[in-house]
Short mmCIF file of C-alpha atoms in Angstrom, two decimals:
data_model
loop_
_atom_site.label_atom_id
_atom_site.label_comp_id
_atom_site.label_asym_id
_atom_site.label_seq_id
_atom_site.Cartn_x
_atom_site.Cartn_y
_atom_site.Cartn_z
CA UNK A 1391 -6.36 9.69 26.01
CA UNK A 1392 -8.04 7.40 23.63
CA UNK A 1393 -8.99 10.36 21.87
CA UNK A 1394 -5.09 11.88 21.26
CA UNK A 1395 -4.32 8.25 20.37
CA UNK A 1396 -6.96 8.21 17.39
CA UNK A 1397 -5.60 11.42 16.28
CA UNK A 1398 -2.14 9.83 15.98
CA UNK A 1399 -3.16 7.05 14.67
CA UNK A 1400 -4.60 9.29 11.88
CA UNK A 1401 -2.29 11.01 10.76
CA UNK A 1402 0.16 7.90 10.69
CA UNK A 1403 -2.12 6.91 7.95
CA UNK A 1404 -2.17 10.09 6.29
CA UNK A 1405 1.23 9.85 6.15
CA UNK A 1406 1.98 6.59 4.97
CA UNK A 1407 -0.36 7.50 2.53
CA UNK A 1408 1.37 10.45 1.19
CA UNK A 1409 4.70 8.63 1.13
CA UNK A 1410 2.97 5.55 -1.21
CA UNK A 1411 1.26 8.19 -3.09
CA UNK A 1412 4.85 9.34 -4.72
CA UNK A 1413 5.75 5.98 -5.80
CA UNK A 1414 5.11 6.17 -9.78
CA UNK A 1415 6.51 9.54 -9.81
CA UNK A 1416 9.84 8.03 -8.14
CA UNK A 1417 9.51 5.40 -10.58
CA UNK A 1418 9.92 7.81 -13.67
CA UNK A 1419 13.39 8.12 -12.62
CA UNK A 1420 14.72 5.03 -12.77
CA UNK A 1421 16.50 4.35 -15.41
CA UNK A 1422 15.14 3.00 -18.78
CA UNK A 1423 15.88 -0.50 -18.52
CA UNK A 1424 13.96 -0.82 -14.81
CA UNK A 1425 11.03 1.22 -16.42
CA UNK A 1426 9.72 -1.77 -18.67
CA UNK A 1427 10.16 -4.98 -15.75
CA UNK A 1428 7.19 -3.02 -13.32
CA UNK A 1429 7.56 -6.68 -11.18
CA UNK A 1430 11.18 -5.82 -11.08
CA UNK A 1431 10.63 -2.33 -9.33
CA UNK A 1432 8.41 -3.84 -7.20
CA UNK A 1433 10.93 -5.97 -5.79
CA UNK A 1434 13.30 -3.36 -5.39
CA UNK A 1435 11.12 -1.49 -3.19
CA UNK A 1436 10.67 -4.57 -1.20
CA UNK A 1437 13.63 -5.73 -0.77
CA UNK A 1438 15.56 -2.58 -0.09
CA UNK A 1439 12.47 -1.26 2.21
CA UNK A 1440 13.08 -3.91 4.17
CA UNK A 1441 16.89 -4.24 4.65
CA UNK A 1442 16.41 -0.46 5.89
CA UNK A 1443 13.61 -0.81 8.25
CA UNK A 1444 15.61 -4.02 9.27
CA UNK A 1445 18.68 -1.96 10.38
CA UNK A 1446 16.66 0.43 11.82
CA UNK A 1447 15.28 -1.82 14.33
CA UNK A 1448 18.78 -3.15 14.87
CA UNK A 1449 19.85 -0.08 15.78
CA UNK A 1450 16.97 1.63 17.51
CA UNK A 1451 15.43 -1.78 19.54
CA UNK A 1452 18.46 -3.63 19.54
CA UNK A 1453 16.32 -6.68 19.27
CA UNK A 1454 13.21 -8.18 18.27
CA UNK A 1455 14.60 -8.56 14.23
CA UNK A 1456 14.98 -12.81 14.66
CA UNK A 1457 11.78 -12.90 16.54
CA UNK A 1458 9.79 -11.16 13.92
CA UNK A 1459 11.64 -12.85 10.97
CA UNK A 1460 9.97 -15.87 12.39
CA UNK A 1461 6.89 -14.04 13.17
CA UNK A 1462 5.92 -12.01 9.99
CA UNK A 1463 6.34 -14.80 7.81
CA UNK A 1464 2.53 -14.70 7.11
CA UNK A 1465 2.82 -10.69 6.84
CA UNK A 1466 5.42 -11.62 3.75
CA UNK A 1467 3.63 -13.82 1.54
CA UNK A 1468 0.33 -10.87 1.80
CA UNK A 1469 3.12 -8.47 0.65
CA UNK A 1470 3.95 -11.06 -2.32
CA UNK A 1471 0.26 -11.43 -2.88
CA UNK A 1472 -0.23 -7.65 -3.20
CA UNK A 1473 2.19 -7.12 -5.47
CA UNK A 1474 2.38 -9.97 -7.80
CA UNK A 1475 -1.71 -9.56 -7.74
CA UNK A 1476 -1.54 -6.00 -8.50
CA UNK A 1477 1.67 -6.02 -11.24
CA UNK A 1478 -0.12 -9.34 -12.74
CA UNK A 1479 -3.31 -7.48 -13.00
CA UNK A 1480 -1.90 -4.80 -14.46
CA UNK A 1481 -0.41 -6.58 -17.34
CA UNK A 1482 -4.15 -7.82 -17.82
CA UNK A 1483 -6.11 -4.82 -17.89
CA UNK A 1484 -3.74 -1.67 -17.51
CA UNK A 1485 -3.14 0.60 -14.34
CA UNK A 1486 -6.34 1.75 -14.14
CA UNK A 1487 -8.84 -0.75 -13.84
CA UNK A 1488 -5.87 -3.13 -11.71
CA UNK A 1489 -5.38 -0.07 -9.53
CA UNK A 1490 -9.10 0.41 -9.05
CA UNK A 1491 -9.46 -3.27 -8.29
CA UNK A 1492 -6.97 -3.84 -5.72
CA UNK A 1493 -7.92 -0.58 -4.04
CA UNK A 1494 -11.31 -0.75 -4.48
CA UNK A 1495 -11.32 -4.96 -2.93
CA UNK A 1496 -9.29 -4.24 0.03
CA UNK A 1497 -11.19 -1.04 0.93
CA UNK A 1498 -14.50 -3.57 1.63
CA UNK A 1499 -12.21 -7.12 2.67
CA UNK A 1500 -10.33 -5.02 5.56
CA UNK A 1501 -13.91 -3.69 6.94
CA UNK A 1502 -14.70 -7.61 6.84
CA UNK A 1503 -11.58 -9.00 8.35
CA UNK A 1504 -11.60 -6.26 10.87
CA UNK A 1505 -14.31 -8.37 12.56
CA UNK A 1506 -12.38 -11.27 13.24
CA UNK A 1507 -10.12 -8.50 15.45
CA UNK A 1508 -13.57 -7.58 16.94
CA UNK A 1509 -13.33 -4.38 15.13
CA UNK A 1510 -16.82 -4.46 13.88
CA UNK A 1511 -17.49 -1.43 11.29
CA UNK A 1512 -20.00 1.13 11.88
CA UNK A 1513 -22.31 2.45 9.07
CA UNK A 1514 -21.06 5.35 8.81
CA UNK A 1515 -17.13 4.08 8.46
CA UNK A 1516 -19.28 1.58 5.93
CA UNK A 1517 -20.50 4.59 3.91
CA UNK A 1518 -17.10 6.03 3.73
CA UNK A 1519 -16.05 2.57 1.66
CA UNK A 1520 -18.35 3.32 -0.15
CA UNK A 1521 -17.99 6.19 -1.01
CA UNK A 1522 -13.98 5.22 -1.65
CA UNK A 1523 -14.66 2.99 -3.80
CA UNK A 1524 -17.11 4.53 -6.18
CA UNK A 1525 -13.99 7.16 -5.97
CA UNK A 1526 -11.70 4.82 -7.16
CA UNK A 1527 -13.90 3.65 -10.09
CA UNK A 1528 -14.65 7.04 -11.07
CA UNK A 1529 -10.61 8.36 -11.06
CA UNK A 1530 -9.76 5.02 -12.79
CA UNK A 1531 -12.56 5.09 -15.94
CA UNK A 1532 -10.91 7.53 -17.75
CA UNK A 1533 -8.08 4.75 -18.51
CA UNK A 1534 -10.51 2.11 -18.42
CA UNK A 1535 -11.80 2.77 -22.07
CA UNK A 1536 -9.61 0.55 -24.38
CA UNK A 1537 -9.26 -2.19 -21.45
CA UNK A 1538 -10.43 -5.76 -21.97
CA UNK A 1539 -11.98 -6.65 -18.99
CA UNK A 1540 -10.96 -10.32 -18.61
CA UNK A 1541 -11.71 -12.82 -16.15
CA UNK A 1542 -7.64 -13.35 -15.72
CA UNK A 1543 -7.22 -9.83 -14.99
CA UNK A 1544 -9.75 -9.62 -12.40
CA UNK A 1545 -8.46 -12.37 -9.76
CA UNK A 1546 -5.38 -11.18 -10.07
CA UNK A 1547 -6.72 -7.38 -9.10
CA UNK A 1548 -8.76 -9.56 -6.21
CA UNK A 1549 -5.39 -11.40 -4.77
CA UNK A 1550 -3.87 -8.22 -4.95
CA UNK A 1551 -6.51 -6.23 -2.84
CA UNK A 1552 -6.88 -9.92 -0.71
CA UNK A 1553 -3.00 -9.15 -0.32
CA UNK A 1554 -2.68 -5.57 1.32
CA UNK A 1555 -5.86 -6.30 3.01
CA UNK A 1556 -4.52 -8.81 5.01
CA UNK A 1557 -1.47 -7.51 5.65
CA UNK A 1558 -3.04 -5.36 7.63
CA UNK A 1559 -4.44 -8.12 9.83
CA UNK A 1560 -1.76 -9.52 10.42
CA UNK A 1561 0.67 -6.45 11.26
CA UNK A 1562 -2.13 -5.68 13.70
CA UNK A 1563 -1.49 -9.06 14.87
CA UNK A 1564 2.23 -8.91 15.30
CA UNK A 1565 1.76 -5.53 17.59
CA UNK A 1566 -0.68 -6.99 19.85
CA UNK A 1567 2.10 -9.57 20.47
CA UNK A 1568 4.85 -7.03 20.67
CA UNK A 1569 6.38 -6.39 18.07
CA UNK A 1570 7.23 -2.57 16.87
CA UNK A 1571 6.71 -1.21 13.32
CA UNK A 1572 10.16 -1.30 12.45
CA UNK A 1573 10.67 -5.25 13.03
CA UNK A 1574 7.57 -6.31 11.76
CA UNK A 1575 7.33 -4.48 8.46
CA UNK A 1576 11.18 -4.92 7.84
CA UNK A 1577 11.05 -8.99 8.35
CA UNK A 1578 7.69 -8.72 6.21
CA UNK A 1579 9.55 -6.92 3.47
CA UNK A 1580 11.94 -9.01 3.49
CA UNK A 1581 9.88 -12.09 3.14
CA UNK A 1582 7.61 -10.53 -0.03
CA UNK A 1583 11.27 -10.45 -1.45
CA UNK A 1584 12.26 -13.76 -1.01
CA UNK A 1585 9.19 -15.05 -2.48
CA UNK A 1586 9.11 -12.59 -5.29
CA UNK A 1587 12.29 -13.97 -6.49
CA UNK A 1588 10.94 -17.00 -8.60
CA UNK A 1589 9.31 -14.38 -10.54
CA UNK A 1590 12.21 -12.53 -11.85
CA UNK A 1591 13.52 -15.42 -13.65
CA UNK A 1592 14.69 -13.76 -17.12
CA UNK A 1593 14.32 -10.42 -16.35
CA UNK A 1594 16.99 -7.84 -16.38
CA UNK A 1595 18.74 -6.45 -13.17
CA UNK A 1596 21.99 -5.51 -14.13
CA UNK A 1597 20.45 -1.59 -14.23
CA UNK A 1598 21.30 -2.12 -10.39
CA UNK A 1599 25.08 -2.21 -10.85
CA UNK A 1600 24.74 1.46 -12.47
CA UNK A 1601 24.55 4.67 -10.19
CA UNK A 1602 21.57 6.14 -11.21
CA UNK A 1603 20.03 2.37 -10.64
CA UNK A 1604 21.05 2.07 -7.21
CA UNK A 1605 20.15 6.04 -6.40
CA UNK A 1606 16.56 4.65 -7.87
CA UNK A 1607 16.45 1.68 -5.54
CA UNK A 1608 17.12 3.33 -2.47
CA UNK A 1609 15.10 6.48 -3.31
CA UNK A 1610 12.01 3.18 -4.03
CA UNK A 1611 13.65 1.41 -0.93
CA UNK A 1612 13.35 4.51 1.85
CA UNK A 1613 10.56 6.93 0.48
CA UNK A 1614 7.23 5.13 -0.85
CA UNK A 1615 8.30 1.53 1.10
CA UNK A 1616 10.32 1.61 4.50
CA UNK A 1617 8.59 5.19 5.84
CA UNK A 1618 5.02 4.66 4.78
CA UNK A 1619 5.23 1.49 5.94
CA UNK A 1620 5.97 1.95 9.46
CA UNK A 1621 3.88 4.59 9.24
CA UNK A 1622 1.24 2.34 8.56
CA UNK A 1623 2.09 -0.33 11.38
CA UNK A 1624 1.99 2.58 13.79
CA UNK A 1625 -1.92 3.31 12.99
CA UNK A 1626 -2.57 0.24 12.93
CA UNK A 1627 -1.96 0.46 16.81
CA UNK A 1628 -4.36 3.10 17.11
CA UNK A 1629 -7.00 2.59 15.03
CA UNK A 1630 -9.36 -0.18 13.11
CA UNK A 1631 -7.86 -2.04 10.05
CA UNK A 1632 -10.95 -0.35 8.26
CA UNK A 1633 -10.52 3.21 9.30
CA UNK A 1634 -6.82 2.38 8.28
CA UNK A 1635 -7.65 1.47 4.76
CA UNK A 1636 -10.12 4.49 4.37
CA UNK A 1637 -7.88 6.89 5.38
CA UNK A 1638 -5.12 5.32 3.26
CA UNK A 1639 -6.92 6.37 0.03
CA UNK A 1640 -4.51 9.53 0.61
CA UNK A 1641 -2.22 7.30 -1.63
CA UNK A 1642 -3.97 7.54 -4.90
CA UNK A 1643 -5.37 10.90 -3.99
CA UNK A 1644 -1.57 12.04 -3.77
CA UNK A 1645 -0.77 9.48 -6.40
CA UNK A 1646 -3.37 11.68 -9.03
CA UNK A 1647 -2.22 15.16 -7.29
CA UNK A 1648 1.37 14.74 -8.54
CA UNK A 1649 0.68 13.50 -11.52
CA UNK A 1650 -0.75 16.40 -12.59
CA UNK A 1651 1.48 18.98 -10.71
CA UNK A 1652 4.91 17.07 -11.38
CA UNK A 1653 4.10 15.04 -14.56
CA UNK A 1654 2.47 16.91 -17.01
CA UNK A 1655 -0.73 15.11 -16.88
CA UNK A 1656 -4.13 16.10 -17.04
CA UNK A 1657 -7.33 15.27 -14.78
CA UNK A 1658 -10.90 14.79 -16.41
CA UNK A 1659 -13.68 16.02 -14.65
CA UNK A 1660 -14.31 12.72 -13.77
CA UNK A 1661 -11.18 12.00 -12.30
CA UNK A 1662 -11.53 14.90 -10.02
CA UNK A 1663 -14.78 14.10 -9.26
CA UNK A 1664 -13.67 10.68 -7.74
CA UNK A 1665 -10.95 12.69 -6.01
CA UNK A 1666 -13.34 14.76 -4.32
CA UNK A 1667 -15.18 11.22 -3.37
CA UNK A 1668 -12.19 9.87 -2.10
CA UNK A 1669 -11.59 13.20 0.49
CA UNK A 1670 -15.34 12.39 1.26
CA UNK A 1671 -14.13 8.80 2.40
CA UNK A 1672 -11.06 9.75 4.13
CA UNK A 1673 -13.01 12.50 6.02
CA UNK A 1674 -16.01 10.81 7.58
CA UNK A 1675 -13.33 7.29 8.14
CA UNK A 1676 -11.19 10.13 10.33
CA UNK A 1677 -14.22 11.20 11.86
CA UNK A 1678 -15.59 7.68 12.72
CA UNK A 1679 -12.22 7.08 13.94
CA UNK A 1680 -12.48 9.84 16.79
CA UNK A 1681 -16.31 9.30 17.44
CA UNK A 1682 -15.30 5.61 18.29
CA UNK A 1683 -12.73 7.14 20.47
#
């Protein structure tokens, strides 16, 4: 029983991790104006994730959405963390290196704060981080060359990785009190929105009021947000935070995958070197995940 419920819990994550790992391509097709405000986007897919997983509890549970609004308060400000982290990072030392950092950082913090759930790793799930991350430096040095690797840049990359790794912790939380996926990650949406919206103070959103703009937000809102997120809340109910994260490096895996299928662009040996690493990780955190079991 245990066993089938790993499994599950598994390919949740695989999942969720294939859904975030078509975000940027979404992305290219919004239109030009939302290309250029990347904090913007990001609270597009927040905000419009969440109203959808919102009504989807509505209509599915029929209640529970005013319980976890109250509940997944902490759950919104990690989702603010992660994003402003990773977006502010970004601007700092360019996709690579920010995307590197935040994955990289969470990767290791979730194994830690799994403890506190009395999920203690095991050294072979630790050798899978490991493993990830020296993936995720290897796919992300190609880009890393002309980056200026400042002090501003990096604690921002760390907040954002502190971010999503506590989010997990926390919608791991919300379960063990009752909560479904839907609820939970909808209210927690929700709330990264609301305290997102200080930081769009100048910037442009009337691309919104266009067709193609809104088409862009929900494509953002529904595919890379509301389903990999619930997704992701319904592994976390079947396995560790850690294996969770491990597994989850699916995301840039898919992330590279289509960029080179779908966009035109071209993988270095290295890159594909650190994709191969990051399989590796996502492998043996699978297979700890059923030996626990």
């Amino acid at each position: 029983m245990k066993s089938s419920s790993s499994v599950l819990g598994i390919g949740a994550m695989l999942a969720a991790g294939l859904f975030w790992g078509g975000s940027g391509t979404i992305s290219r097709f919004a239109p030009a104006a939302a290309l250029g405000q990347p904090l913007a986007l990001a609270w597009t897919r927040l905000f419009f994730g969440g109203v959808m997983l919102c009504a989807a509890a509505l209509v599915v549970r029929r209640r529970g959405v005013l319980s976890a609004a109250r509940a997944a308060f902490l759950a919104g400000i990690c989702m603010a963390m992660n994003q402003t982290g990773f977006f502010m990072s970004m601007d700092v030392l360019g996709v690579a290196l920010s995307t590197m950092l935040v994955i990289g950082s969470s990767l290791v913090m979730a194994g830690v704060l799994g403890c506190f759930l009395g999920e203690v790793p095991s050294r072979l799930w630790w050798f899978a981080a490991l493993l990830g991350v020296a993936g995720s430096c290897l796919a992300a040095a190609p880009g890393s060359a002309g980056a200026s690797f400042q002090l501003a840049g990096l604690l921002w990359g760390l907040l954002g990785g502190l971010g999503y790794a506590l989010l997990g912790l926390n919608l791991k939380l919300l379960a063990r009190r009752g909560l479904g996926p839907l609820e939970s990650n909808g209210a927690a949406l929700l709330w990264g929105a609301a305290l997102m919206l200080p930081l769009l103070w100048g910037h442009d959103m009337s691309w919104l009021a266009t067709a193609r703009g809104m088409a862009s937000a929900l494509a953002l809102g529904f595919f890379p947000t509301a389903v990999p997120h619930f997704f992701f809340a319904l592994a976390l109910t079947r396995i560790t935070v850690g294996q969770s994260y491990t597994i989850g490096l699916v995301e840039p895996l898919t992330a590279g995958l289509l960029g080179v299928f779908f966009l035109g662009e071209t993988a270095t040996a290295v890159q594909a070197a650190g994709m191969a690493l990051e399989f590796a990780c996502m492998a043996l955190a699978g297979w700890d995940a059923l030996h626990k079991s």
